[in-house]
Coordinates of C-alpha atoms and ligand atoms in Angstrom, one line a residue:
M851 CA 55.6 36.9 -25.8
I852 CA 54.7 35.3 -29.1
D853 CA 52.2 37.4 -30.9
L854 CA 50.4 35.1 -33.4
K855 CA 47.9 36.8 -35.8
L856 CA 45.7 35.6 -38.5
T857 CA 44.6 37.7 -41.4
E858 CA 41.4 36.4 -43.0
Q859 CA 41.4 35.9 -46.7
D860 CA 37.8 36.9 -47.4
P861 CA 37.4 36.9 -51.1
H862 CA 34.9 39.8 -51.5
A863 CA 35.6 42.0 -48.5
P864 CA 36.9 45.5 -48.8
I865 CA 38.7 45.3 -45.5
R866 CA 40.8 42.5 -43.9
Y867 CA 39.9 41.1 -40.5
Q868 CA 42.8 40.2 -38.2
Y869 CA 42.4 37.8 -35.3
A870 CA 44.7 37.1 -32.4
V871 CA 45.5 33.4 -32.3
D872 CA 46.3 31.6 -29.0
R873 CA 46.7 28.2 -30.5
V874 CA 46.7 26.5 -33.8
L875 CA 44.8 23.2 -33.1
Y876 CA 44.8 21.8 -36.6
T877 CA 45.8 22.6 -40.2
G878 CA 45.1 20.3 -43.1
K879 CA 44.0 20.0 -46.7
S880 CA 41.3 18.0 -48.4
E881 CA 40.6 17.5 -52.0
Y882 CA 38.5 20.7 -52.0
Q883 CA 39.9 23.2 -49.5
E884 CA 42.4 24.1 -46.8
F885 CA 41.4 23.7 -43.2
A886 CA 42.5 25.6 -40.0
V887 CA 41.2 25.3 -36.5
V888 CA 42.6 28.0 -34.2
T889 CA 41.6 29.5 -30.9
N890 CA 41.0 33.2 -30.3
P891 CA 40.8 34.7 -26.8
F892 CA 37.4 36.3 -27.5
F893 CA 35.7 34.0 -30.1
G894 CA 37.0 30.6 -28.8
R895 CA 37.6 28.0 -31.4
M896 CA 37.3 29.1 -35.1
L897 CA 37.0 27.0 -38.3
L898 CA 38.6 28.5 -41.4
L899 CA 38.3 27.1 -44.9
D900 CA 40.7 28.5 -47.5
G901 CA 41.6 31.2 -44.9
V902 CA 37.9 32.4 -44.5
V903 CA 36.1 32.1 -41.1
Q904 CA 33.3 29.6 -41.4
F905 CA 32.1 29.9 -37.7
T906 CA 33.4 30.5 -34.2
D907 CA 32.3 29.0 -30.9
R908 CA 31.1 32.4 -29.8
D909 CA 28.8 33.5 -32.6
E910 CA 27.9 30.4 -34.6
F911 CA 24.4 30.1 -33.1
Y912 CA 23.2 33.4 -34.7
Y913 CA 23.9 32.0 -38.1
H914 CA 22.9 28.4 -37.6
E915 CA 19.6 29.3 -35.8
M916 CA 18.7 31.9 -38.5
M917 CA 19.5 29.6 -41.4
A918 CA 17.2 26.9 -40.0
H919 CA 14.4 28.4 -38.0
V920 CA 12.9 31.2 -40.1
A921 CA 11.7 28.9 -42.9
L922 CA 10.8 25.9 -40.6
H923 CA 8.7 28.1 -38.3
A924 CA 6.7 29.4 -41.2
M925 CA 5.4 25.8 -41.7
P926 CA 3.1 24.0 -39.4
A927 CA 4.9 20.7 -39.7
P928 CA 8.1 20.4 -41.6
R929 CA 9.1 16.8 -42.2
R930 CA 11.9 16.6 -44.7
V931 CA 14.7 19.0 -45.0
I932 CA 17.8 19.2 -47.3
V933 CA 20.9 21.0 -46.2
I934 CA 23.4 21.7 -49.0
G935 CA 26.9 22.4 -47.5
G936 CA 26.8 22.7 -43.8
G937 CA 28.9 19.5 -43.2
D938 CA 29.9 20.9 -39.8
G939 CA 26.4 20.0 -38.5
G940 CA 25.4 23.4 -37.1
V941 CA 22.3 23.8 -39.3
I942 CA 21.4 20.1 -38.8
R943 CA 21.5 20.6 -35.0
E944 CA 18.9 23.4 -35.3
I945 CA 16.6 21.5 -37.7
L946 CA 16.5 18.5 -35.4
K947 CA 14.9 20.7 -32.7
H948 CA 11.7 20.6 -34.8
P949 CA 9.8 17.5 -33.5
T950 CA 8.0 16.9 -36.8
V951 CA 11.3 16.5 -38.8
E952 CA 11.7 12.9 -40.0
Q953 CA 14.6 13.3 -42.4
A954 CA 17.4 15.8 -42.7
Y955 CA 19.7 15.2 -45.7
L956 CA 23.2 16.6 -45.2
V957 CA 24.8 17.1 -48.6
D958 CA 28.3 18.5 -48.2
I959 CA 30.7 17.9 -51.0
D960 CA 33.6 17.6 -48.6
P961 CA 33.3 14.9 -45.9
E962 CA 36.4 16.3 -44.2
V963 CA 34.3 19.2 -42.9
T964 CA 32.2 16.7 -41.0
R965 CA 35.3 14.9 -39.6
V966 CA 37.0 18.1 -38.5
S967 CA 33.8 19.4 -36.9
R968 CA 33.2 16.2 -35.0
E969 CA 36.7 16.3 -33.6
F970 CA 37.1 20.0 -32.8
F971 CA 33.5 21.4 -32.5
P972 CA 31.4 18.7 -30.7
A973 CA 28.7 21.2 -29.7
V974 CA 28.2 22.1 -33.4
A975 CA 28.4 18.5 -34.6
A976 CA 26.0 17.3 -31.8
G977 CA 23.2 16.2 -34.1
L978 CA 25.3 14.4 -36.8
D979 CA 24.6 10.9 -35.4
D980 CA 20.9 11.4 -35.0
P981 CA 19.0 8.6 -36.9
R982 CA 17.0 11.3 -38.8
V983 CA 20.2 12.5 -40.5
V984 CA 20.9 11.1 -44.0
H985 CA 24.6 11.7 -44.9
A986 CA 25.1 12.3 -48.6
P987 CA 28.6 13.6 -49.0
M988 CA 28.5 14.7 -52.6
D989 CA 28.2 17.7 -55.0
G990 CA 25.1 19.6 -54.0
A991 CA 24.1 20.5 -57.6
L992 CA 24.4 16.8 -58.6
F993 CA 22.4 15.7 -55.5
M994 CA 19.6 18.0 -56.5
R995 CA 19.5 16.7 -60.1
Q996 CA 19.3 13.1 -58.9
F997 CA 17.0 13.6 -55.9
E998 CA 13.6 12.0 -56.4
G999 CA 10.7 13.0 -54.2
H1000 CA 9.9 16.1 -52.3
A1001 CA 11.2 18.2 -49.4
D1002 CA 9.7 20.9 -47.2
A1003 CA 12.8 23.0 -47.0
I1004 CA 16.2 23.3 -48.8
L1005 CA 18.8 25.3 -46.9
V1006 CA 22.1 26.2 -48.6
D1007 CA 24.9 26.6 -46.0
S1008 CA 27.8 26.9 -48.4
T1009 CA 31.1 28.7 -48.4
D1010 CA 31.2 32.2 -49.9
I1011 CA 29.9 32.7 -53.5
V1012 CA 33.2 31.8 -55.1
G1013 CA 34.9 28.7 -56.5
F1014 CA 32.9 25.4 -56.4
A1015 CA 30.1 27.1 -54.4
T1016 CA 29.0 29.2 -57.4
S1017 CA 27.2 26.2 -58.8
L1018 CA 24.7 26.6 -55.9
F1019 CA 23.7 30.1 -57.0
T1020 CA 22.6 29.5 -60.6
A1021 CA 19.0 29.7 -62.0
D1022 CA 19.3 26.0 -62.8
F1023 CA 20.0 25.1 -59.3
F1024 CA 17.3 27.3 -57.9
D1025 CA 14.8 25.8 -60.4
R1026 CA 15.7 22.3 -59.3
A1027 CA 15.1 23.4 -55.7
R1028 CA 11.7 24.9 -56.6
A1029 CA 10.7 21.6 -58.3
I1030 CA 11.7 19.5 -55.2
L1031 CA 9.8 21.8 -52.9
G1032 CA 6.1 21.3 -52.5
P1033 CA 3.6 24.2 -52.8
D1034 CA 4.3 25.1 -49.2
G1035 CA 8.1 24.6 -49.2
A1036 CA 10.9 27.1 -48.8
F1037 CA 14.4 27.6 -50.1
V1038 CA 17.0 29.6 -48.1
T1039 CA 20.5 30.4 -49.1
L1040 CA 23.2 32.7 -47.7
S1041 CA 23.8 35.8 -49.8
E1042 CA 26.6 37.6 -48.2
S1043 CA 26.5 41.1 -46.6
L1044 CA 24.4 44.2 -47.3
H1045 CA 27.3 46.4 -46.2
F1046 CA 30.0 44.8 -48.4
H1047 CA 28.2 42.9 -51.2
F1048 CA 25.2 45.0 -52.0
E1049 CA 25.2 44.1 -55.7
M1050 CA 25.8 40.4 -55.0
V1051 CA 22.8 40.4 -52.7
R1052 CA 20.7 42.0 -55.4
Q1053 CA 22.0 39.5 -58.0
V1054 CA 20.9 36.6 -55.9
Q1055 CA 17.4 38.1 -55.4
E1056 CA 17.2 38.7 -59.2
T1057 CA 18.2 35.1 -60.0
L1058 CA 15.8 33.7 -57.4
A1059 CA 13.0 35.8 -58.8
T1060 CA 13.4 34.3 -62.3
V1061 CA 12.5 31.0 -60.8
F1062 CA 10.4 31.4 -57.6
P1063 CA 6.9 33.0 -57.5
R1064 CA 7.8 34.6 -54.2
V1065 CA 11.2 35.8 -53.0
D1066 CA 12.3 37.6 -49.8
L1067 CA 15.3 38.5 -47.8
Y1068 CA 16.1 38.5 -44.1
T1069 CA 19.3 39.3 -42.2
A1070 CA 21.2 38.5 -39.0
P1071 CA 24.0 40.2 -37.2
L1072 CA 27.2 38.1 -37.4
A1073 CA 30.4 39.2 -35.6
T1074 CA 32.8 37.2 -37.7
Y1075 CA 31.4 37.3 -41.3
G1076 CA 32.8 40.1 -43.4
G1077 CA 30.3 43.0 -43.5
N1078 CA 28.4 41.6 -40.5
W1079 CA 24.9 42.5 -41.8
W1080 CA 24.5 39.0 -43.2
C1081 CA 21.8 38.0 -45.7
F1082 CA 19.6 35.0 -46.1
A1083 CA 17.8 35.0 -49.5
T1084 CA 14.5 33.0 -49.7
G1085 CA 12.3 31.6 -52.5
T1086 CA 9.0 29.9 -52.2
N1087 CA 6.2 28.7 -54.4
G1088 CA 3.9 31.1 -52.6
L1089 CA 4.4 30.5 -48.8
D1090 CA 4.9 33.8 -46.9
L1091 CA 7.9 33.2 -44.6
R1092 CA 7.3 36.4 -42.7
A1093 CA 4.7 35.0 -40.4
P1094 CA 5.6 32.2 -37.9
A1095 CA 3.0 29.4 -38.0
R1096 CA 3.7 28.2 -34.5
P1097 CA 5.6 29.1 -31.3
P1098 CA 9.4 28.8 -31.3
V1099 CA 11.1 25.5 -30.6
T1100 CA 13.4 25.4 -27.6
P1101 CA 16.1 26.0 -26.7
T1102 CA 17.4 28.8 -28.9
R1103 CA 19.7 31.7 -28.0
Y1104 CA 18.8 34.3 -30.6
Y1105 CA 15.9 33.1 -32.8
C1106 CA 12.5 33.9 -31.2
A1107 CA 9.1 35.1 -32.5
D1108 CA 10.1 38.8 -32.3
I1109 CA 13.3 38.2 -34.3
H1110 CA 11.2 36.2 -36.8
R1111 CA 9.0 39.2 -37.4
S1112 CA 11.7 41.8 -37.4
C1113 CA 14.5 40.1 -39.4
F1114 CA 13.1 40.7 -42.9
L1115 CA 14.3 43.6 -44.9
P1116 CA 11.7 46.4 -44.7
D1117 CA 9.9 47.0 -48.0
F1118 CA 11.4 50.4 -48.7
L1119 CA 14.9 49.1 -48.3
Y1120 CA 14.1 46.0 -50.4
R1121 CA 12.8 48.3 -53.2
R1122 CA 16.0 50.3 -53.1
L1123 CA 18.2 47.2 -53.1
M1124 CA 16.5 46.1 -56.3
E1125 CA 17.0 49.4 -58.2
P1126 CA 19.4 48.5 -61.0
G1127 CA 22.8 50.1 -60.7
R1128 CA 22.5 51.0 -57.0
T1129 CA 25.5 50.1 -55.0
G1130 CA 24.2 50.9 -51.5
F1131 CA 21.2 52.2 -49.6
Ligands
AG3_2221 N1 28.8 28.9 -44.1 C1 28.9 30.3 -44.3 C2 30.3 30.8 -44.4 C3 30.4 32.2 -44.9 C4 31.6 32.8 -44.5 N2 31.9 34.0 -45.1 C5 32.8 34.9 -44.7 N3 33.3 34.7 -43.5 N4 33.1 35.9 -45.4 C6 29.6 28.4 -43.0 C7 29.3 27.1 -42.6 C8 28.7 27.1 -41.2 N5 27.9 26.0 -41.0

């Protein structure tokens, strides 16, 4: 029997994840990255970019729901949302569950992500043709510099903090986000894993804090992202994201009011995270 295996090329992980592969459905290359769509007997279809798992059929909803719903539920009526990265449409699908949303900008530098998602992940790409979605396939940092007007939420669903994605983690980028957000807006970005990337998580909090009056951190359990204890860093002009402002939208599979209240890092852990020089709790 053929025994195909895939070893993930996670740039910052101290261990290597290996996945059984039933079928290779697609491999290709864009101007920006290498693509692979494979199937695994447990996780179903998986998208890899440059050898790193971006999502799988089985666990994508944890990430996409948590990227979108925490910030949006902290607002009574979010109308305009910007997604940087996320060309696959997973975060967009969740945003569109909020009936007040009028416009969701999708700003992924690589239009090939959207094409591949539409072809191989129709359930993830489901919202991409919704009339509220404004497709802006371009560099996220450039989009933010050019964007005129205001947004209620800016959600960064990038690849790992390496290569061209690093421009989305600078103080300049965060400051531009802060300026685009109104007084009650929210910025959310992935910031890797507390198990594997403790100092990187702290670094993102520190940089955010140079720009935003209020920063916070929540987490979600991801089966297929290295380190699994996955972080979402937030910055606001004052809005407290910890308290939901209204009942959860439906349907969701993981996000709910209890998860909203329990997903934030407890204060004593947050203080330890921020102690200079610390490498773990
Ligand atoms: N965005 C987050 C990918 C992070 C993957 N990192 C890793 N496996 N080490 C993926 C796009 C999903 N919409």
